[in-house]
Coordinates of N, CA, C and O in Angstrom, one line a residue:
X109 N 0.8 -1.2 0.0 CA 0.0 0.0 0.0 C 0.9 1.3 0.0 O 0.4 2.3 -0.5
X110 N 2.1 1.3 0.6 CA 2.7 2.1 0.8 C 3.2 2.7 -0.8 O 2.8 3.6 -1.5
X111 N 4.0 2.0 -0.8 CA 4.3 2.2 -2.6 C 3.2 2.5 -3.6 O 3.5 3.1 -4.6
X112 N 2.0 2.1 -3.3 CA 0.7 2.8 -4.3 C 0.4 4.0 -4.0 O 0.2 4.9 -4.8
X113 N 0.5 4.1 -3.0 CA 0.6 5.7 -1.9 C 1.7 6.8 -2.5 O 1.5 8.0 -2.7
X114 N 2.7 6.2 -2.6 CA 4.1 6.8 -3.4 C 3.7 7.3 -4.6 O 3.8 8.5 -5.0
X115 N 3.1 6.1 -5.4 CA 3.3 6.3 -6.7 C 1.9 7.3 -7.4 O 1.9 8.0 -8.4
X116 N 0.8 7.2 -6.5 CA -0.3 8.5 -6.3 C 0.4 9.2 -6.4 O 0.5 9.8 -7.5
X117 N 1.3 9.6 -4.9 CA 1.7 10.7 -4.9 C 2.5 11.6 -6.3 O 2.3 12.7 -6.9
X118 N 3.4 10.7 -6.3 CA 4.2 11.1 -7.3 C 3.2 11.7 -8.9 O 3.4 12.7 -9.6
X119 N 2.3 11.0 -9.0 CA 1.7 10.7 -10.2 C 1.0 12.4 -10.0 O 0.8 13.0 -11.0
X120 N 0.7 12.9 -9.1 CA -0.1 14.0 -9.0 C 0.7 15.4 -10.0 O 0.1 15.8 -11.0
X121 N 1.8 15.9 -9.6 CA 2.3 17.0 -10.2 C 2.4 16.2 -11.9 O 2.0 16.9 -12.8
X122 N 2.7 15.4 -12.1 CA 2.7 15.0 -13.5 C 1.5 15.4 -14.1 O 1.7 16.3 -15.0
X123 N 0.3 14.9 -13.8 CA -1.1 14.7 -14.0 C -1.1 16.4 -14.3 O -1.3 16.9 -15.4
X124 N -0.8 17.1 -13.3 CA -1.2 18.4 -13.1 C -0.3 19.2 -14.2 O -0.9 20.2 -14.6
X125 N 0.7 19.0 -14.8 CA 1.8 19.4 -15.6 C 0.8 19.2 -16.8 O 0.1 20.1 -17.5
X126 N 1.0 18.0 -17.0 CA 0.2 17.5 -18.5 C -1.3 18.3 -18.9 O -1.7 18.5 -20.0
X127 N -1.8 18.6 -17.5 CA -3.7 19.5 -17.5 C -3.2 21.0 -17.4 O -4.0 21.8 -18.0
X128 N -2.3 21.6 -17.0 CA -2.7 23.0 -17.2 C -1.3 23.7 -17.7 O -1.3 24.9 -18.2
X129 N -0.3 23.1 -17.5 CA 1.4 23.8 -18.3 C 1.6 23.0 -19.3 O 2.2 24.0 -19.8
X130 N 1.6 22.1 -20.3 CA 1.8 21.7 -21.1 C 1.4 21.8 -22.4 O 2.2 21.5 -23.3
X131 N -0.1 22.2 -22.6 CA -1.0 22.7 -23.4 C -0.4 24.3 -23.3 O -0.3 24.9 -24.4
X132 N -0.1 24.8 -22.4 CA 0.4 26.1 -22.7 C 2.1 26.5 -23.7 O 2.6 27.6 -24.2
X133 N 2.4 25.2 -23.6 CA 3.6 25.3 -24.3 C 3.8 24.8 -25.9 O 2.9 24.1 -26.5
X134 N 5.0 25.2 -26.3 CA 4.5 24.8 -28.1 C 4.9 22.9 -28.2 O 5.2 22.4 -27.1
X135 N 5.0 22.4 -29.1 CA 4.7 20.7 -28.5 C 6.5 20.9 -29.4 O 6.9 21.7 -30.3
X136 N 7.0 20.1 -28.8 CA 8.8 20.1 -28.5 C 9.1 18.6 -28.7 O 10.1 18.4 -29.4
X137 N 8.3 17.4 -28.3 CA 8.8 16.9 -27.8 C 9.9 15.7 -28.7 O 9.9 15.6 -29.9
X138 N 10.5 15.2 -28.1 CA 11.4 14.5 -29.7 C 11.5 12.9 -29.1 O 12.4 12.1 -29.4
X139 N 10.3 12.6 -28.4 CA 10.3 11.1 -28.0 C 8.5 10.8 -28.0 O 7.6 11.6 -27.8
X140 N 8.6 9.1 -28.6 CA 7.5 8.7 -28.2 C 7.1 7.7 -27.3 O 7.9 6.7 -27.4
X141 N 6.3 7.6 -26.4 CA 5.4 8.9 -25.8 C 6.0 9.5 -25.3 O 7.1 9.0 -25.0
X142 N 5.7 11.1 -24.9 CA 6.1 11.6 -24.7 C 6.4 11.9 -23.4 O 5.7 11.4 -22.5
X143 N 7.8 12.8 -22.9 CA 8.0 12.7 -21.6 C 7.0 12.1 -20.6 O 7.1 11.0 -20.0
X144 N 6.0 13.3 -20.4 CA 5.3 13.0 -19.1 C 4.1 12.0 -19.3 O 3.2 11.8 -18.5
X145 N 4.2 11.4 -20.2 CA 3.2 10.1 -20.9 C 4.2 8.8 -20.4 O 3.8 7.8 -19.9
X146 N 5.3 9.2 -20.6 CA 6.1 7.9 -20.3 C 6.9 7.2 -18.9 O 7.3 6.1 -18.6
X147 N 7.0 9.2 -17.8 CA 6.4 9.3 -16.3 C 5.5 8.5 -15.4 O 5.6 7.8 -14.4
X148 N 4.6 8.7 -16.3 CA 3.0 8.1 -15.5 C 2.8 6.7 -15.8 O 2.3 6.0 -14.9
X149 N 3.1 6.1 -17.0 CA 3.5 4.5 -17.0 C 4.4 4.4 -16.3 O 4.0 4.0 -15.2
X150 N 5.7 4.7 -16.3 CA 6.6 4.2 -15.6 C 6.2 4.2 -14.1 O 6.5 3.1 -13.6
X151 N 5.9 4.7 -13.6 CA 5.2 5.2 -12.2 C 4.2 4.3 -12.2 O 4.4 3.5 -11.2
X152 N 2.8 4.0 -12.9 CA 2.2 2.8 -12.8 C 2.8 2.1 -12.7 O 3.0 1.7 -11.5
X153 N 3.6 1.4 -14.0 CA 4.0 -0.2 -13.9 C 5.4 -0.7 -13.4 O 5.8 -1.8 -13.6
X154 N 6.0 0.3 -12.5 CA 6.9 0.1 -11.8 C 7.1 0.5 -10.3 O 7.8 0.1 -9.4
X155 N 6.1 1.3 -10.5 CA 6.2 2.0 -8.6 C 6.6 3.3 -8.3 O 6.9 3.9 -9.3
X156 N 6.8 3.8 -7.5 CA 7.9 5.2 -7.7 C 8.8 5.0 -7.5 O 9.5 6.0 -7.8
X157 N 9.6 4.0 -7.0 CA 10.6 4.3 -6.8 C 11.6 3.9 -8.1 O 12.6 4.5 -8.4
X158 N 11.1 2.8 -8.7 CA 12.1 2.4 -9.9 C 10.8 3.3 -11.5 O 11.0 3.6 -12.7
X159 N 10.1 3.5 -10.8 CA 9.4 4.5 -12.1 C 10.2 5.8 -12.3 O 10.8 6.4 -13.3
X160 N 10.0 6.0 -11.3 CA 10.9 7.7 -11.0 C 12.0 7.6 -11.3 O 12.5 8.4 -12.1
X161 N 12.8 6.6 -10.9 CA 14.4 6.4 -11.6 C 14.2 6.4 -13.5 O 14.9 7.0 -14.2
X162 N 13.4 5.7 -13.8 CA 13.0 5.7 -15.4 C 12.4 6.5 -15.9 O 12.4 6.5 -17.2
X163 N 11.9 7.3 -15.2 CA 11.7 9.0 -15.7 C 12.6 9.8 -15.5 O 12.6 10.8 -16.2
X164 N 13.4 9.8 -14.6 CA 14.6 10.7 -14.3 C 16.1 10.3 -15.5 O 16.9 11.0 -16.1
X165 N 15.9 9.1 -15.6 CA 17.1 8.6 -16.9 C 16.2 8.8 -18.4 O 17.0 8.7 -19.3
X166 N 15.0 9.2 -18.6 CA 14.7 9.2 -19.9 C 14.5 11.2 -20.1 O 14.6 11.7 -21.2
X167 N 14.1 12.3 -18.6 CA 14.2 13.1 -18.8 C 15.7 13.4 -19.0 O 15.7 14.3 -19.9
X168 N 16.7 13.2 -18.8 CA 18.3 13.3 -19.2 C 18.2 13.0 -20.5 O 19.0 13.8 -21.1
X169 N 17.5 11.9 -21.3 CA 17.8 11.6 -22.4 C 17.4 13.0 -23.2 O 18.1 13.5 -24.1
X170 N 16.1 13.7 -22.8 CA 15.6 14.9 -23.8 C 16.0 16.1 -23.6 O 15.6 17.1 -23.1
X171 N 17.2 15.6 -24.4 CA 18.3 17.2 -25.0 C 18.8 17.3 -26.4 O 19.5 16.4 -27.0
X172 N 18.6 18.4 -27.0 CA 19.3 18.9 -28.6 C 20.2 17.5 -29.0 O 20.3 17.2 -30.2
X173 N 20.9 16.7 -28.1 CA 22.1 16.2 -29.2 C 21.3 14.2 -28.8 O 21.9 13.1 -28.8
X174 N 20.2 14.4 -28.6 CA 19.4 13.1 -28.5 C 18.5 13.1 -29.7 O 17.5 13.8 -29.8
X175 N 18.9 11.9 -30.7 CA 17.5 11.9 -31.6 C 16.3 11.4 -31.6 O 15.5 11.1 -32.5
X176 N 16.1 11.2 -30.1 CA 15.1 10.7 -30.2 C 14.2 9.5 -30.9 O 14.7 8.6 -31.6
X177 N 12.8 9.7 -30.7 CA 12.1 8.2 -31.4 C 11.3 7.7 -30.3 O 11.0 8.3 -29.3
X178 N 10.7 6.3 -30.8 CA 9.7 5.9 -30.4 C 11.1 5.1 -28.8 O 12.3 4.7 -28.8
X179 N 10.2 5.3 -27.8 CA 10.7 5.2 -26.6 C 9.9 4.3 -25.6 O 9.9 5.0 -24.6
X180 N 9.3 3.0 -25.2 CA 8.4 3.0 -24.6 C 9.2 2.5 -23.0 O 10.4 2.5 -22.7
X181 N 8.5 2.3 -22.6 CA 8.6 2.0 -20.8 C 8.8 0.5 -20.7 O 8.0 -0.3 -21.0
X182 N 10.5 0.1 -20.1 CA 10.5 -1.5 -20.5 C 9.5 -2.3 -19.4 O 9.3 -2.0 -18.2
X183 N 9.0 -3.4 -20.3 CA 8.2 -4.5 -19.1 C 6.9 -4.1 -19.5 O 5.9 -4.5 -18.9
X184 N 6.8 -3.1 -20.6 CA 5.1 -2.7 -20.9 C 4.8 -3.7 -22.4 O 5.6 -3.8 -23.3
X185 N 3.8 -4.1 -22.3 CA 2.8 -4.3 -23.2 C 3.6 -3.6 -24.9 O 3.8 -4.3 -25.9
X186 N 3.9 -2.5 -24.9 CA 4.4 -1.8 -25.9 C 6.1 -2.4 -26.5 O 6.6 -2.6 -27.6
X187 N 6.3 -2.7 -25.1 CA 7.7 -2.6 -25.7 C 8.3 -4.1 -26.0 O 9.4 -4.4 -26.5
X188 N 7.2 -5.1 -25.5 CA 7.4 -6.4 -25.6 C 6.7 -6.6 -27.1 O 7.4 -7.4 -27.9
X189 N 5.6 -6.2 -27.6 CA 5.1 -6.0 -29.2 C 6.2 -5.4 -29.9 O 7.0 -6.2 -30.4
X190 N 6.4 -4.5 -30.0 CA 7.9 -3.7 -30.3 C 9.2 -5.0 -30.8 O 9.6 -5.3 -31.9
X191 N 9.5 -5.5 -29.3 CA 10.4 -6.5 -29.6 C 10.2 -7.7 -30.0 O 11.0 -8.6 -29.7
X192 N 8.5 -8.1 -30.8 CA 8.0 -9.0 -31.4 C 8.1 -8.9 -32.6 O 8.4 -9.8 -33.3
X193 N 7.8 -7.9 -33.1 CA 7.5 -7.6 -34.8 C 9.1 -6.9 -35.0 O 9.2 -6.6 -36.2
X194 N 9.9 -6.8 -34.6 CA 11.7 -6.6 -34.7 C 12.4 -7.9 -35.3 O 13.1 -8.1 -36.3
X195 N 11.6 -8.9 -34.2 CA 12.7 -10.3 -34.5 C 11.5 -10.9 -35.3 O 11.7 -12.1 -35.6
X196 N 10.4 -10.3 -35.8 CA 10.1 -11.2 -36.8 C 8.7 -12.2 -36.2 O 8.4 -13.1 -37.0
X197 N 8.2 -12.1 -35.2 CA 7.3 -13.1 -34.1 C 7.5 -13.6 -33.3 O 8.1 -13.1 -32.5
X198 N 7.0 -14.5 -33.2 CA 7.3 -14.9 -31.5 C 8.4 -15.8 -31.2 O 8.7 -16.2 -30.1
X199 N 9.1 -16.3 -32.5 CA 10.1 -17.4 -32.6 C 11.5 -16.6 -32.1 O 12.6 -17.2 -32.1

């Protein structure tokens, strides 16, 4: 419980970022999903404590000399399809 508690927590200024500062800014972003899309998974499907480490290593990634791309959160649904249709199926 504690850790769901954490990761609420944590999940709140995100939530609030994405609803009223984000829309106010011009769209930048050079990863998919984007930053704070890929926050709030990580934070679900990992917790805060190892979510937040994977949002703190992917915000470091978004700077001028990163080219970015499709980006997903490892251990999700996304990135396991991702590394299905790479090698070709499930063999």
């Amino acid at each position: 419980m504690l850790n769901n508690l954490a990761a609420r927590t944590l999940s709140w200024p995100i939530m609030a970022y994405r609803r009223w500062i984000s829309p106010t800014l011009p769209a930048r972003c050079r990863f998919y999903p984007s930053c704070s899309a890929y926050a709030l998974e990580a934070v679900r499907v990992h917790g805060a404590v190892r979510g937040g480490w994977l949002s703190l290593k992917r915000l470091g990634r978004c700077q001028p000399f990163h080219s970015g791309g499709f980006d997903p959160v490892p251990g999700t649904d996304r990135d396991e399809s991702t590394q299905m249709t790479e090698t070709g199926g499930f063999g």
